[in-house]
Amino acid sequence: MTDLPSTDPIVALKDVHLSLGSGAARVDILRGASLSVERGTSVGLVGPSGSGKSTLLMVLAGLERPTSGTVTVANEELSALSEDKLAAFRGREIGIVFQSFHLIPTMTALENVAVPLELAGHADPIGTAKAELEAVGLGERLSHYPTQLSGGEQQRVAVARALAPEPAILVADEPTGNLDGPTGTQIADLLFEAPAKRGTTLVLVTHDLGLAERCDRMVRLEEGCVVDARQASVSAAAE
């Protein structure tokens, strides 16, 4: 685990509410959640199912717009951005890893990483994609399609795709949830290399307290609110 490099928050969520539906069908998912994340640190979001962990992560990543409250990421207030500007900002500053990989089945591993870079106007999408895949141990699998890769290999492709644009923030939603123990540990190691080697901020959602304990901080949500945000070792001891 790296030393905390700065007290400058790269993420600041203030009194964030998110509700779906209206009237009797209204569901309040986030209820005044506030969170500050320091640049270059790692944060694990934990809590019971339905507590709002994944929704908070999606709001942070600009994939969901809150009903109210402010979300500031890398000095940008996301609510002030149009959909096009938000998509461009997300592609530049935020890498995302999902539980279910979300690879395009008709593209090779290399294409899955390179095409988003090409669409973003990257100077060398193929070379960068190849380097990132080699970095996650898939240098010999560049031309393989997702169906030809194991679950762990597919998640490695997803990690390479997320890191290829050199984002300031890497968010991961249950990144080891579909993987067996040893494979999940390998993926976790790759994720934690981002803060250690690149200075990337890592925010992950997990039910695995062992994984959350590897983070600099463990943040607990209950019923849509942040109820605890302490150093991981302290929070784990309280579980």
Short mmCIF file of C-alpha atoms in Angstrom, two decimals:
data_model
loop_
_atom_site.label_atom_id
_atom_site.label_comp_id
_atom_site.label_asym_id
_atom_site.label_seq_id
_atom_site.Cartn_x
_atom_site.Cartn_y
_atom_site.Cartn_z
CA MET A 1 0.00 0.00 0.00
CA THR A 2 1.36 3.39 -0.99
CA ASP A 3 1.70 6.40 1.26
CA LEU A 4 -1.18 8.83 0.88
CA PRO A 5 0.23 11.33 -1.62
CA SER A 6 -2.10 14.28 -1.06
CA THR A 7 -5.05 15.59 0.92
CA ASP A 8 -6.49 17.13 -2.25
CA PRO A 9 -9.82 15.37 -2.88
CA ILE A 10 -10.25 14.08 -6.40
CA VAL A 11 -13.83 13.06 -5.64
CA ALA A 12 -16.32 15.04 -3.56
CA LEU A 13 -19.96 13.96 -3.21
CA LYS A 14 -22.09 16.27 -1.08
CA ASP A 15 -25.61 15.43 0.12
CA VAL A 16 -26.33 13.23 -2.88
CA HIS A 17 -29.85 11.91 -3.29
CA LEU A 18 -31.04 9.61 -6.05
CA SER A 19 -34.65 8.50 -6.37
CA LEU A 20 -36.43 6.47 -9.05
CA GLY A 21 -40.11 6.60 -9.86
CA SER A 22 -42.69 8.91 -8.32
CA GLY A 23 -45.58 8.87 -5.91
CA ALA A 24 -46.22 5.50 -4.30
CA ALA A 25 -43.72 3.91 -6.67
CA ARG A 26 -40.86 6.21 -5.65
CA VAL A 27 -37.74 4.44 -4.42
CA ASP A 28 -35.03 6.40 -2.61
CA ILE A 29 -31.70 4.73 -3.37
CA LEU A 30 -29.26 7.36 -2.10
CA ARG A 31 -30.35 9.52 0.83
CA GLY A 32 -27.94 12.35 1.43
CA ALA A 33 -24.70 10.44 0.79
CA SER A 34 -21.50 12.45 1.18
CA LEU A 35 -18.00 11.22 0.46
CA SER A 36 -14.55 12.70 -0.13
CA VAL A 37 -11.78 10.66 -1.75
CA GLU A 38 -8.17 11.80 -1.69
CA ARG A 39 -6.14 11.72 -4.87
CA GLY A 40 -4.09 8.55 -5.39
CA THR A 41 -5.75 6.56 -2.61
CA SER A 42 -7.86 3.39 -2.67
CA VAL A 43 -11.37 3.20 -1.17
CA GLY A 44 -13.55 0.13 -0.68
CA LEU A 45 -17.32 0.63 -0.57
CA VAL A 46 -19.02 -2.01 1.59
CA GLY A 47 -22.44 -2.61 3.07
CA PRO A 48 -25.46 -4.90 2.80
CA SER A 49 -27.19 -5.62 -0.50
CA GLY A 50 -29.44 -2.72 -1.44
CA SER A 51 -27.48 -0.19 0.58
CA GLY A 52 -26.64 1.91 -2.49
CA LYS A 53 -22.98 0.93 -3.01
CA SER A 54 -23.17 0.32 -6.75
CA THR A 55 -25.45 3.31 -7.30
CA LEU A 56 -22.99 5.57 -5.48
CA LEU A 57 -20.22 4.22 -7.69
CA MET A 58 -22.26 4.86 -10.84
CA VAL A 59 -23.00 8.42 -9.70
CA LEU A 60 -19.30 8.97 -9.02
CA ALA A 61 -18.48 7.64 -12.51
CA GLY A 62 -21.05 9.86 -14.20
CA LEU A 63 -23.17 6.91 -15.33
CA GLU A 64 -26.11 8.01 -13.17
CA ARG A 65 -27.20 11.57 -12.48
CA PRO A 66 -28.33 12.25 -8.92
CA THR A 67 -31.72 13.72 -8.12
CA SER A 68 -30.00 16.37 -5.99
CA GLY A 69 -26.64 17.11 -4.43
CA THR A 70 -23.27 17.81 -6.03
CA VAL A 71 -20.73 15.43 -7.55
CA THR A 72 -17.29 16.88 -8.25
CA VAL A 73 -14.66 14.68 -9.89
CA ALA A 74 -11.19 15.86 -10.93
CA ASN A 75 -12.30 19.47 -10.43
CA GLU A 76 -15.37 19.06 -12.66
CA GLU A 77 -18.89 19.32 -11.30
CA LEU A 78 -20.57 16.57 -13.27
CA SER A 79 -24.07 18.06 -13.13
CA ALA A 80 -22.79 21.05 -15.10
CA LEU A 81 -21.71 18.91 -18.06
CA SER A 82 -23.88 18.03 -21.05
CA GLU A 83 -24.25 14.36 -21.92
CA ASP A 84 -21.63 14.65 -24.68
CA LYS A 85 -19.15 16.49 -22.47
CA LEU A 86 -19.79 14.07 -19.63
CA ALA A 87 -19.11 11.08 -21.91
CA ALA A 88 -15.88 12.68 -23.11
CA PHE A 89 -14.83 13.49 -19.54
CA ARG A 90 -15.59 9.94 -18.41
CA GLY A 91 -13.61 8.44 -21.29
CA ARG A 92 -10.64 10.62 -20.41
CA GLU A 93 -10.63 10.61 -16.61
CA ILE A 94 -12.51 7.52 -15.37
CA GLY A 95 -11.75 3.86 -16.04
CA ILE A 96 -14.54 1.40 -15.23
CA VAL A 97 -14.38 -2.33 -14.46
CA PHE A 98 -17.64 -4.24 -14.05
CA GLN A 99 -18.36 -7.65 -12.55
CA SER A 100 -19.56 -9.05 -15.88
CA PHE A 101 -16.65 -7.79 -18.04
CA HIS A 102 -18.78 -6.04 -20.75
CA LEU A 103 -16.46 -7.00 -23.59
CA ILE A 104 -17.68 -6.80 -27.19
CA PRO A 105 -17.92 -10.46 -28.31
CA THR A 106 -17.17 -9.76 -31.99
CA MET A 107 -13.88 -8.01 -31.16
CA THR A 108 -10.56 -9.54 -30.21
CA ALA A 109 -8.87 -8.71 -26.93
CA LEU A 110 -6.69 -6.18 -28.75
CA GLU A 111 -9.68 -4.57 -30.45
CA ASN A 112 -11.66 -4.37 -27.21
CA VAL A 113 -8.89 -2.24 -25.72
CA ALA A 114 -7.86 -0.34 -28.86
CA VAL A 115 -11.22 0.70 -30.31
CA PRO A 116 -12.26 2.95 -27.39
CA LEU A 117 -8.85 4.63 -27.61
CA GLU A 118 -9.26 5.12 -31.36
CA LEU A 119 -12.73 6.63 -30.91
CA ALA A 120 -11.27 9.03 -28.34
CA GLY A 121 -8.62 10.19 -30.82
CA HIS A 122 -5.66 8.52 -29.10
CA ALA A 123 -2.40 8.91 -31.01
CA ASP A 124 -1.42 5.21 -30.87
CA PRO A 125 -4.42 3.06 -29.96
CA ILE A 126 -2.97 -0.25 -31.18
CA GLY A 127 0.41 0.19 -29.54
CA THR A 128 -1.09 1.35 -26.27
CA ALA A 129 -3.64 -1.48 -26.24
CA LYS A 130 -0.93 -4.05 -26.89
CA ALA A 131 1.24 -2.65 -24.10
CA GLU A 132 -1.65 -2.68 -21.62
CA LEU A 133 -2.59 -6.27 -22.49
CA GLU A 134 1.02 -7.34 -22.12
CA ALA A 135 1.09 -5.60 -18.72
CA VAL A 136 -1.82 -7.78 -17.51
CA GLY A 137 -0.22 -10.96 -18.83
CA LEU A 138 -2.16 -11.36 -22.08
CA GLY A 139 0.57 -10.67 -24.61
CA GLU A 140 -0.04 -14.08 -26.19
CA ARG A 141 -3.83 -13.67 -26.35
CA LEU A 142 -4.19 -10.47 -28.36
CA SER A 143 -6.10 -12.07 -31.24
CA HIS A 144 -8.44 -14.15 -29.08
CA TYR A 145 -12.14 -13.35 -28.82
CA PRO A 146 -13.91 -13.16 -25.43
CA THR A 147 -15.46 -16.64 -25.88
CA GLN A 148 -11.93 -18.02 -26.30
CA LEU A 149 -10.79 -16.54 -22.98
CA SER A 150 -11.40 -17.69 -19.42
CA GLY A 151 -13.32 -15.49 -17.00
CA GLY A 152 -10.11 -14.30 -15.42
CA GLU A 153 -8.62 -13.48 -18.82
CA GLN A 154 -11.72 -11.55 -19.83
CA GLN A 155 -11.48 -9.50 -16.66
CA ARG A 156 -7.82 -8.84 -17.43
CA VAL A 157 -8.90 -7.43 -20.79
CA ALA A 158 -11.45 -5.27 -18.99
CA VAL A 159 -8.77 -3.98 -16.61
CA ALA A 160 -6.44 -3.22 -19.52
CA ARG A 161 -9.24 -1.38 -21.32
CA ALA A 162 -10.01 0.68 -18.21
CA LEU A 163 -6.38 1.65 -17.63
CA ALA A 164 -5.38 2.28 -21.25
CA PRO A 165 -6.45 5.96 -21.32
CA GLU A 166 -4.39 6.60 -18.14
CA PRO A 167 -7.47 7.74 -16.18
CA ALA A 168 -7.21 9.69 -12.96
CA ILE A 169 -9.78 7.40 -11.32
CA LEU A 170 -10.42 3.66 -11.62
CA VAL A 171 -13.80 2.43 -10.39
CA ALA A 172 -14.65 -1.25 -10.06
CA ASP A 173 -18.02 -2.81 -9.22
CA GLU A 174 -17.58 -6.28 -7.68
CA PRO A 175 -14.56 -6.88 -9.97
CA THR A 176 -13.86 -10.35 -8.53
CA GLY A 177 -17.46 -11.40 -7.99
CA ASN A 178 -17.60 -13.82 -10.94
CA LEU A 179 -14.16 -15.30 -10.38
CA ASP A 180 -12.77 -18.09 -8.23
CA GLY A 181 -10.56 -17.24 -5.26
CA PRO A 182 -7.07 -17.46 -6.82
CA THR A 183 -8.18 -15.75 -10.05
CA GLY A 184 -9.94 -13.04 -8.07
CA THR A 185 -6.77 -12.40 -6.10
CA GLN A 186 -4.81 -11.97 -9.35
CA ILE A 187 -7.33 -9.42 -10.62
CA ALA A 188 -7.26 -7.59 -7.29
CA ASP A 189 -3.47 -7.41 -7.49
CA LEU A 190 -3.76 -5.75 -10.92
CA LEU A 191 -6.27 -3.23 -9.62
CA PHE A 192 -4.11 -2.26 -6.63
CA GLU A 193 -1.10 -1.78 -8.89
CA ALA A 194 -2.87 1.27 -10.34
CA PRO A 195 -2.55 3.43 -7.20
CA ALA A 196 0.89 2.00 -6.42
CA LYS A 197 2.49 2.45 -9.85
CA ARG A 198 0.39 5.08 -11.64
CA GLY A 199 -1.00 7.24 -8.86
CA THR A 200 -4.51 6.35 -9.99
CA THR A 201 -7.33 6.73 -7.47
CA LEU A 202 -9.16 3.41 -6.95
CA VAL A 203 -12.76 3.16 -5.75
CA LEU A 204 -14.28 -0.32 -5.63
CA VAL A 205 -17.51 -1.94 -4.48
CA THR A 206 -17.16 -5.36 -2.93
CA HIS A 207 -18.84 -7.82 -0.59
CA ASP A 208 -15.40 -9.29 0.12
CA LEU A 209 -14.13 -7.68 3.33
CA GLY A 210 -10.67 -9.12 2.68
CA LEU A 211 -10.54 -7.18 -0.58
CA ALA A 212 -11.93 -4.03 1.01
CA GLU A 213 -9.35 -4.29 3.79
CA ARG A 214 -6.58 -3.92 1.20
CA CYS A 215 -7.81 -0.39 0.52
CA ASP A 216 -6.56 2.70 2.32
CA ARG A 217 -10.12 3.32 3.52
CA MET A 218 -13.27 1.27 3.89
CA VAL A 219 -16.51 3.22 3.50
CA ARG A 220 -19.72 1.61 4.73
CA LEU A 221 -23.15 2.40 3.33
CA GLU A 222 -26.50 1.58 4.88
CA GLU A 223 -29.89 2.53 3.44
CA GLY A 224 -28.36 4.95 0.96
CA CYS A 225 -26.18 6.83 3.44
CA VAL A 226 -22.48 6.77 4.26
CA VAL A 227 -22.42 5.68 7.90
CA ASP A 228 -18.72 4.99 8.40
CA ALA A 229 -15.52 6.00 6.59
CA ARG A 230 -12.34 4.97 8.37
CA GLN A 231 -9.04 3.36 7.60
CA ALA A 232 -9.68 -0.16 6.33
CA SER A 233 -7.95 -2.02 9.15
CA VAL A 234 -10.06 -0.19 11.76
CA SER A 235 -13.34 -0.83 9.91
CA ALA A 236 -12.52 -4.49 9.32
CA ALA A 237 -11.86 -5.02 12.99
CA ALA A 238 -15.30 -3.62 13.76
CA GLU A 239 -17.13 -6.02 11.42
#
